[in-house]
Coordinates of C-alpha atoms in Angstrom, one line a residue:
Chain A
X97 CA 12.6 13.6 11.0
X98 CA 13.2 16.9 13.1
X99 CA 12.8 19.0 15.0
X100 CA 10.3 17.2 16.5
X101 CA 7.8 19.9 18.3
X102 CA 7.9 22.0 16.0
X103 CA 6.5 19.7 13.1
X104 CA 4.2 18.9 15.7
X105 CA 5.1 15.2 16.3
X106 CA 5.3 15.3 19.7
X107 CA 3.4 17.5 21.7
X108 CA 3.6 20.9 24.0
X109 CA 4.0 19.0 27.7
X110 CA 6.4 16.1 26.6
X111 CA 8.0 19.2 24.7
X112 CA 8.7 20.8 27.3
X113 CA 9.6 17.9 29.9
X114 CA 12.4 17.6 27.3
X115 CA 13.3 20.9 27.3
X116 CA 13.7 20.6 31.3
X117 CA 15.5 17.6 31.1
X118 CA 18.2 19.0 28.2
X119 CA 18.3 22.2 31.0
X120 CA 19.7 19.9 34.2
X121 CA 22.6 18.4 31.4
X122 CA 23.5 21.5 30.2
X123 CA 23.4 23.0 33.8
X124 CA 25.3 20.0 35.2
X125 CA 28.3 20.4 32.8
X126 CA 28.7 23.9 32.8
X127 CA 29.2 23.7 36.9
X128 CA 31.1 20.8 36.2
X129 CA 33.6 22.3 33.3
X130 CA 33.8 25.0 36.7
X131 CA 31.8 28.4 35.3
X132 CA 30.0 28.9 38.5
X133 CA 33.7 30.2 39.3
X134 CA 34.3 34.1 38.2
X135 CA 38.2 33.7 38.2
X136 CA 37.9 30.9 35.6
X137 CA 35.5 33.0 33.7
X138 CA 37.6 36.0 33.7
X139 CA 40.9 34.2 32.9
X140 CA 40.1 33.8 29.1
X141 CA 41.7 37.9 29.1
X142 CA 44.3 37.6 31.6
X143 CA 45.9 34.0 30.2
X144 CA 45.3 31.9 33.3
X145 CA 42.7 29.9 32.6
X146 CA 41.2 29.1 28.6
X147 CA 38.5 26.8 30.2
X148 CA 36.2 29.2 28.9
X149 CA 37.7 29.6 25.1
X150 CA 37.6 25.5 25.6
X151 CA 34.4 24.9 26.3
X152 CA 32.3 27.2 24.3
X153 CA 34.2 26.2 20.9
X154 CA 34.3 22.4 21.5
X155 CA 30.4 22.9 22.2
X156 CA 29.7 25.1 19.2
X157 CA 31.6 22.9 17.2
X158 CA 29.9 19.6 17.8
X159 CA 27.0 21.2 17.5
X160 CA 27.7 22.5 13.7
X161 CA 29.4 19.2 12.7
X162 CA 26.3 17.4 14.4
X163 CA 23.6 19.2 13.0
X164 CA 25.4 19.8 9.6
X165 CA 25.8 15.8 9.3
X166 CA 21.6 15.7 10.6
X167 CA 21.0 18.1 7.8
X168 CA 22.8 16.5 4.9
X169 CA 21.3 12.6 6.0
X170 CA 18.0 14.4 6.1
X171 CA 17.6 13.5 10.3
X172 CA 16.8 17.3 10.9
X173 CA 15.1 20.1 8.9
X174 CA 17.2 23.1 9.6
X175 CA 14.3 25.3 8.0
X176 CA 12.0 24.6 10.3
X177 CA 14.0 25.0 13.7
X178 CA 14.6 28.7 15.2
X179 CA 17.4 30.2 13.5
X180 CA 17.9 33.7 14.8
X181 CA 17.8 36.5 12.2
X182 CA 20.6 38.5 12.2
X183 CA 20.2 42.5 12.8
X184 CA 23.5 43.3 13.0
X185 CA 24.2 46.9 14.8
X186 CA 21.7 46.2 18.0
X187 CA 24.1 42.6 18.1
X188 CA 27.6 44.9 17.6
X189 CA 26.1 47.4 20.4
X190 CA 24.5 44.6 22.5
X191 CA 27.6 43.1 22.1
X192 CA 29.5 45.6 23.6
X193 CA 27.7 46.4 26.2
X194 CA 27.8 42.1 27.1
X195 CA 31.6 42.4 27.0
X196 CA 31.2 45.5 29.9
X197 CA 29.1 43.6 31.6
X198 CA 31.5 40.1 31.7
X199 CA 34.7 42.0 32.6
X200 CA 33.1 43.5 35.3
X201 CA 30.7 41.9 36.3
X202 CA 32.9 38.6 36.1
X203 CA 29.9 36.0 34.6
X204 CA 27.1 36.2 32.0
X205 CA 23.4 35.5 32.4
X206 CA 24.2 31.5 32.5
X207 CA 27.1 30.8 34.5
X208 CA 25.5 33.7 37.2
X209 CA 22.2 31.2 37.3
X210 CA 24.4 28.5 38.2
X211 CA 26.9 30.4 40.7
X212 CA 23.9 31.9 42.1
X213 CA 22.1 28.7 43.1
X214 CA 25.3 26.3 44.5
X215 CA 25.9 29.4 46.6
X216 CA 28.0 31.8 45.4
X217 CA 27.0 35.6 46.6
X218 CA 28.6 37.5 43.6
X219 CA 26.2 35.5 41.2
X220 CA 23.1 36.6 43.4
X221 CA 24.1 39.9 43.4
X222 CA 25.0 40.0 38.9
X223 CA 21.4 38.3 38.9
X224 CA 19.9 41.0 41.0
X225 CA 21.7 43.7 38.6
X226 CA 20.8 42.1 35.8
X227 CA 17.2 41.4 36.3
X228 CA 17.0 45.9 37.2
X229 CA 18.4 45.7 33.8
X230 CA 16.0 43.8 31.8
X231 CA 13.8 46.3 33.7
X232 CA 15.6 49.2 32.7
X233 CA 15.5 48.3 29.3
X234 CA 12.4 47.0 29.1
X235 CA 10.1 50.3 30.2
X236 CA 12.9 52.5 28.2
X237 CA 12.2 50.3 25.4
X238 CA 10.3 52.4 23.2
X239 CA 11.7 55.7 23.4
X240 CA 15.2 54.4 23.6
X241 CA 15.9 50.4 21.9
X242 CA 13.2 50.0 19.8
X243 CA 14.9 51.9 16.5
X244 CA 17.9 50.4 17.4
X245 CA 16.9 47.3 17.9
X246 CA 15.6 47.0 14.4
X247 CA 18.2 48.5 12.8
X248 CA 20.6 46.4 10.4
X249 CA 17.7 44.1 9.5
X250 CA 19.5 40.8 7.4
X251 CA 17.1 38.5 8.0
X252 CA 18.1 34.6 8.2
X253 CA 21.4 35.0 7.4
X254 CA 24.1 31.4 7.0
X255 CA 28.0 33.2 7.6
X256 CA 29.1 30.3 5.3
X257 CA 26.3 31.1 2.6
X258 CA 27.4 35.1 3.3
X259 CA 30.8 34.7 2.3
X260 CA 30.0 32.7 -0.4
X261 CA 31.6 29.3 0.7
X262 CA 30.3 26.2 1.7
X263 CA 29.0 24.8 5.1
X264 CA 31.1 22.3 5.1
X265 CA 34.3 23.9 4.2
X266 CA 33.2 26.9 6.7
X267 CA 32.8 24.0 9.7
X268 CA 36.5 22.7 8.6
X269 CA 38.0 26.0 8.4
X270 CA 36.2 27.0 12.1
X271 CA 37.9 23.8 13.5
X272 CA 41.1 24.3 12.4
X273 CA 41.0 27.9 14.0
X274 CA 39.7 26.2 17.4
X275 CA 42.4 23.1 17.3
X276 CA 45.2 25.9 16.7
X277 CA 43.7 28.2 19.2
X278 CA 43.2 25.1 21.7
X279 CA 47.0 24.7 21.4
X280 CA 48.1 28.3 21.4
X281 CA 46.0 29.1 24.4
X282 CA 47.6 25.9 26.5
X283 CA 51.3 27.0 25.8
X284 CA 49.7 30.6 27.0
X285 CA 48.4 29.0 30.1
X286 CA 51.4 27.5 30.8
X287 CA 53.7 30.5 30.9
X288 CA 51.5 33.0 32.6
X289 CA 50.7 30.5 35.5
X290 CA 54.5 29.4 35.4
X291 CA 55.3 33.1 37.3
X292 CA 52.8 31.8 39.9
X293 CA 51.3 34.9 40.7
X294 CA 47.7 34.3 38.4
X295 CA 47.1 31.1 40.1
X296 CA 43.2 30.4 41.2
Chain B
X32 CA 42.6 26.7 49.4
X33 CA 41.5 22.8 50.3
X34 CA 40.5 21.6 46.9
X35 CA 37.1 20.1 46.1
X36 CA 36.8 17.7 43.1
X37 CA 38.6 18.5 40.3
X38 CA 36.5 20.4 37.5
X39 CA 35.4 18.1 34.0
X40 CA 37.5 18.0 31.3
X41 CA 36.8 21.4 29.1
X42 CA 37.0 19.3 25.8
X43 CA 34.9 16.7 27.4
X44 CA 32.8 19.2 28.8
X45 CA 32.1 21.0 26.0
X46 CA 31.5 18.3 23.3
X47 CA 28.8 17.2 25.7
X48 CA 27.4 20.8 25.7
X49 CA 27.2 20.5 22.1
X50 CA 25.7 16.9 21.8
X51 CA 22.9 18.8 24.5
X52 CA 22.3 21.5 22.6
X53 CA 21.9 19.6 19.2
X54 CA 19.1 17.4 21.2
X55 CA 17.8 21.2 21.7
X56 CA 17.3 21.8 18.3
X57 CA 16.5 17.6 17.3
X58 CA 13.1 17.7 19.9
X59 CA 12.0 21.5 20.1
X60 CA 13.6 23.3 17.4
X61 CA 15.3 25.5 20.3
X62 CA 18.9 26.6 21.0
X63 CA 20.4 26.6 24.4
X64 CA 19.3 29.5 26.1
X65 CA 19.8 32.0 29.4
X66 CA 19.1 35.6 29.4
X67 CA 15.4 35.0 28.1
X68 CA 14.4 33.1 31.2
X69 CA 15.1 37.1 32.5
X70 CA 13.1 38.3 30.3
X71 CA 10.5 36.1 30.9
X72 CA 10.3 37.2 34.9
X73 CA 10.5 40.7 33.7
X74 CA 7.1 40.1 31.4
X75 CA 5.0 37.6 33.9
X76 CA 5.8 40.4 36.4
X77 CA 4.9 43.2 34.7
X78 CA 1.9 41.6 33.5
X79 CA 0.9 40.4 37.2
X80 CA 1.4 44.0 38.1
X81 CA -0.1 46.2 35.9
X82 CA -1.6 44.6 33.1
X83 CA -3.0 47.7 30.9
X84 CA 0.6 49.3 30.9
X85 CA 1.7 45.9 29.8
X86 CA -0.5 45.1 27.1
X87 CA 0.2 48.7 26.0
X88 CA 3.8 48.8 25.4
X89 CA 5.4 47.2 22.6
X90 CA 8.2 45.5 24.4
X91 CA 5.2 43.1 26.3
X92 CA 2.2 43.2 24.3
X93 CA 3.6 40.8 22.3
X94 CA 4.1 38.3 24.9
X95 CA 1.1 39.2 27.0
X96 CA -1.8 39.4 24.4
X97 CA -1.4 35.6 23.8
X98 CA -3.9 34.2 26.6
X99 CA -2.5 30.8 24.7
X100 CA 0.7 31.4 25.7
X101 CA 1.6 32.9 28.8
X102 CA 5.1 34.4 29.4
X103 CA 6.1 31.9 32.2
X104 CA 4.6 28.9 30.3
X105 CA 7.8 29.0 27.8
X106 CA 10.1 26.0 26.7
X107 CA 13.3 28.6 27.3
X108 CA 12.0 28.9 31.0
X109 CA 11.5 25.1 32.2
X110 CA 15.1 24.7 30.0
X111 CA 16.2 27.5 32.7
X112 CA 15.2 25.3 35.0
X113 CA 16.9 22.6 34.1
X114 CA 19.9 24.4 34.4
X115 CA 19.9 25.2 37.8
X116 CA 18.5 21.5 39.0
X117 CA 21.7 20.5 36.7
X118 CA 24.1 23.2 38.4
X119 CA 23.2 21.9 41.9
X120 CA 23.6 18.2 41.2
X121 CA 27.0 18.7 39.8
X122 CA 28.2 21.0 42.9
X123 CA 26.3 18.1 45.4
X124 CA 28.1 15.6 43.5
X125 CA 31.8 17.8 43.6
X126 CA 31.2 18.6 47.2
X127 CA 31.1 22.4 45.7
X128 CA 28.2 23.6 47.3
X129 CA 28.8 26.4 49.6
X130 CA 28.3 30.0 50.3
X131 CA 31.1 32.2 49.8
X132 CA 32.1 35.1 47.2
X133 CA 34.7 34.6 44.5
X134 CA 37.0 37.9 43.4
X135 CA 40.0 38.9 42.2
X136 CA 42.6 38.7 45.0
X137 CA 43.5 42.3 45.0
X138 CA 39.5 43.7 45.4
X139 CA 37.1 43.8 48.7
X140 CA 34.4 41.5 48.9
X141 CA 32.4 45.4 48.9
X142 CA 33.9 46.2 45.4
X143 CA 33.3 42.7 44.0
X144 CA 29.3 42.9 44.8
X145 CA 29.2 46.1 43.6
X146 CA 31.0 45.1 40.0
X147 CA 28.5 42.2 40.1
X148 CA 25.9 44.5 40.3
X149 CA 26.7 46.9 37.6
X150 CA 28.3 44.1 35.3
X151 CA 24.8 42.6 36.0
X152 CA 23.1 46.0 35.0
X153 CA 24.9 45.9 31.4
X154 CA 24.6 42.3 30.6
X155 CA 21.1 42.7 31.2
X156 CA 20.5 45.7 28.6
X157 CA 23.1 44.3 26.1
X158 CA 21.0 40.8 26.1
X159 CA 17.9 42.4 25.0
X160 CA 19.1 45.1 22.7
X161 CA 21.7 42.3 20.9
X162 CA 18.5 39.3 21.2
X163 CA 20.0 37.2 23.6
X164 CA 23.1 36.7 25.7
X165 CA 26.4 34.3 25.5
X166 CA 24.5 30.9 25.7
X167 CA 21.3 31.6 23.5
X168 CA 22.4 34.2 20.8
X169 CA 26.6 33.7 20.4
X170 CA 27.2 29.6 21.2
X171 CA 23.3 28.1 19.7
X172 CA 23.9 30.7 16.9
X173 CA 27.6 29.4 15.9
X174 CA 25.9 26.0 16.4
X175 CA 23.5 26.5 13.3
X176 CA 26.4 28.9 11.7
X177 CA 24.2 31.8 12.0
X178 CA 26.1 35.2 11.2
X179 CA 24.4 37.1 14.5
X180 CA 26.0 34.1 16.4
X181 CA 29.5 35.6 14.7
X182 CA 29.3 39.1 15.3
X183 CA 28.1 38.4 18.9
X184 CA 31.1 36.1 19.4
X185 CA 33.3 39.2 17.6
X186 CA 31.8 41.5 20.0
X187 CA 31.6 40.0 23.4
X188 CA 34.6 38.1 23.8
X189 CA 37.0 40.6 21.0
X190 CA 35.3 43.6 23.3
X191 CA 36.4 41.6 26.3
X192 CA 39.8 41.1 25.2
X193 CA 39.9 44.7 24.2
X194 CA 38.5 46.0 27.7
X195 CA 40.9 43.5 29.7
X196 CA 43.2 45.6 30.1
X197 CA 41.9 48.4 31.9
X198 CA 39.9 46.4 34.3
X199 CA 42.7 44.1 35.3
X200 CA 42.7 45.3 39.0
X201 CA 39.6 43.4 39.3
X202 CA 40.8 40.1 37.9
X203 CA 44.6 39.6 38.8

């Protein structure tokens, strides 16, 4: 039964071989599903190009359904896997910052990794910002972040569990919103890229 | 613009993601991660550097004090590593691999690095200050329907849509 490492049934080195290995997959199909290009990224806010909006909720989708079906046959302990704790004003500012950053900037910390190493310049240079960032922040962390950063404590909070429904219902009603936002967004597509002037 | 292969499927591409990232959390209990592979090259180099100031200040100690568990010696940063072994096989496989700069068609290649840059600069700060960035806090966080995953998801892409707008001189 899972997760594996952390229950300690296989160990640190195979552990993290794994890890490595699910790394190249998940770095294969996000240059594949094209995220190493900026104008795809940044077509999710002009109407363009959803690949973006496609990918991230068909991944986070599977991944409920999946690991909801795990939980409920008893295949994966959800309690004993890392399920971030919610603090939610540094994640509303944080947030908002990460939403400057992708509109100008034109990637996040992912797809730049990618762009950067199959060669494309403006990825090297978001990584070379962002790393003087993590700097920044990290020796203004005290006098600045740290109150912040702790503020809005929630602990291990479930959104289904939060609004008082269940998981599985929550996982249906998310769908539903994806599958009508999948067709919304290709009819969108389709008439901005009609007037030919947003093509990539 | 001679074409190079076509790009995956996004529903394809994406279900995949997801079966990936539940083998994340089926063998180490971890989400799909990014911006703490950052963090991580921020801490070992700190701590090569100048170790007192590092064992001093609350935003390493935590990750230096452990001679058990170094800062490079993470799952998150060999997962990183994956990711850019996997990034270059697709583009060798796509014939994609090739300098050049991507930007909106209205910008110089000078304005796009220096956008880069600066959007670089903020999605650095935001990742630590919100715990993570689009990968390891908003997408493995709606995986395991975690509410931070949610209001990340609000705030990043609803702050995007908001913020379009007014950078669209950049984009189209």
């Amino acid at each position: 039964m899972g997760p594996l490492f952390p229950q300690e049934i296989i160990g640190e080195e195979l552990n993290i071989l794994i890890g490595f290995f699910i790394g190249i997959g998940f770095g294969f199909l996000l240059e594949a599903a094209g995220f190493t290009n900026t104008r795809k990224l940044a077509g999710v806010f002009y109407g363009y190009d959803f690949v973006v909006l496609k990918v991230f909720f068909s991944a986070a989708i599977t991944s409920a359904i999946g690991l909801f079906i795990m939980n409920q046959y008893g295949i994966i302990d959800m309690s004993a896997i890392f399920y971030p704790k919610t603090f939610w004003i540094p994640t509303l500012v944080g947030g908002l910052i990460m939403a400057f950053g992708f509109i100008i900037g034109g990637f996040c910390p992912g797809t730049s990794m990618c762009a950067a190493v199959t060669g494309k310049i403006d990825a090297m240079v978001f990584i070379g910002g962002a790393l003087i960032g993590v700097f920044f922040y990290a020796y203004t962390y005290e006098p600045l972040w740290k109150e912040l950063r702790d503020s809005g404590a929630m602990g291990k909070v479930n959104i289904a569990e939060w609004m008082g429904i269940d998981s599985g219902l929550f996982i249906l009603i998310l769908t539903l919103i994806a599958a009508s936002a999948f067709y919304a967004v290709t009819i969108i597509q389709k008439k901005v890229t009609a007037k030919g002037d947003y093509q990539i | 613009m001679e074409r190079s292969k076509k790009y995956m499927n996004p529903y394809l591409a994406g279900i995949l993601i997801g079966v990936f990232m539940i083998a994340a959390y089926y063998f180490s209990g971890e989400g799909l991660g990014a911006s703490g592979a950052l963090k991580s090259v921020v801490v070992a180099t700190t701590d090569m550097v100048a170790h007192d100031y590092a064992t001093e200040h609350s935003y390493f100690s935590a990750r230096v004090s452990d001679p058990e568990n170094p800062p490079i010696k993470t799952w998150l940063v060999f997962e990183v590593l994956g990711v850019l072994v996997g990034a270059i096989i697709s583009a060798a496989f796509a014939g994609r691999l090739k300098l050049e700069t991507i930007k909106g068609p209205n910008v110089t290649t000078k304005t796009r690095f220096i956008t880069a840059a600066i959007g670089g600069l903020l999605f650095g700060i935001g990742s630590q200050l919100g715990r993570g960035c689009t990968s390891g806090m908003v997408m493995s966080g709606m995986g395991v329907l975690s509410l931070s995953g949610f209001i990340g998801l609000m705030a990043i892409f609803g702050g995007g849509y908001v913020l379009a707008y007014f950078f669209r001189k950049l984009w189209i």
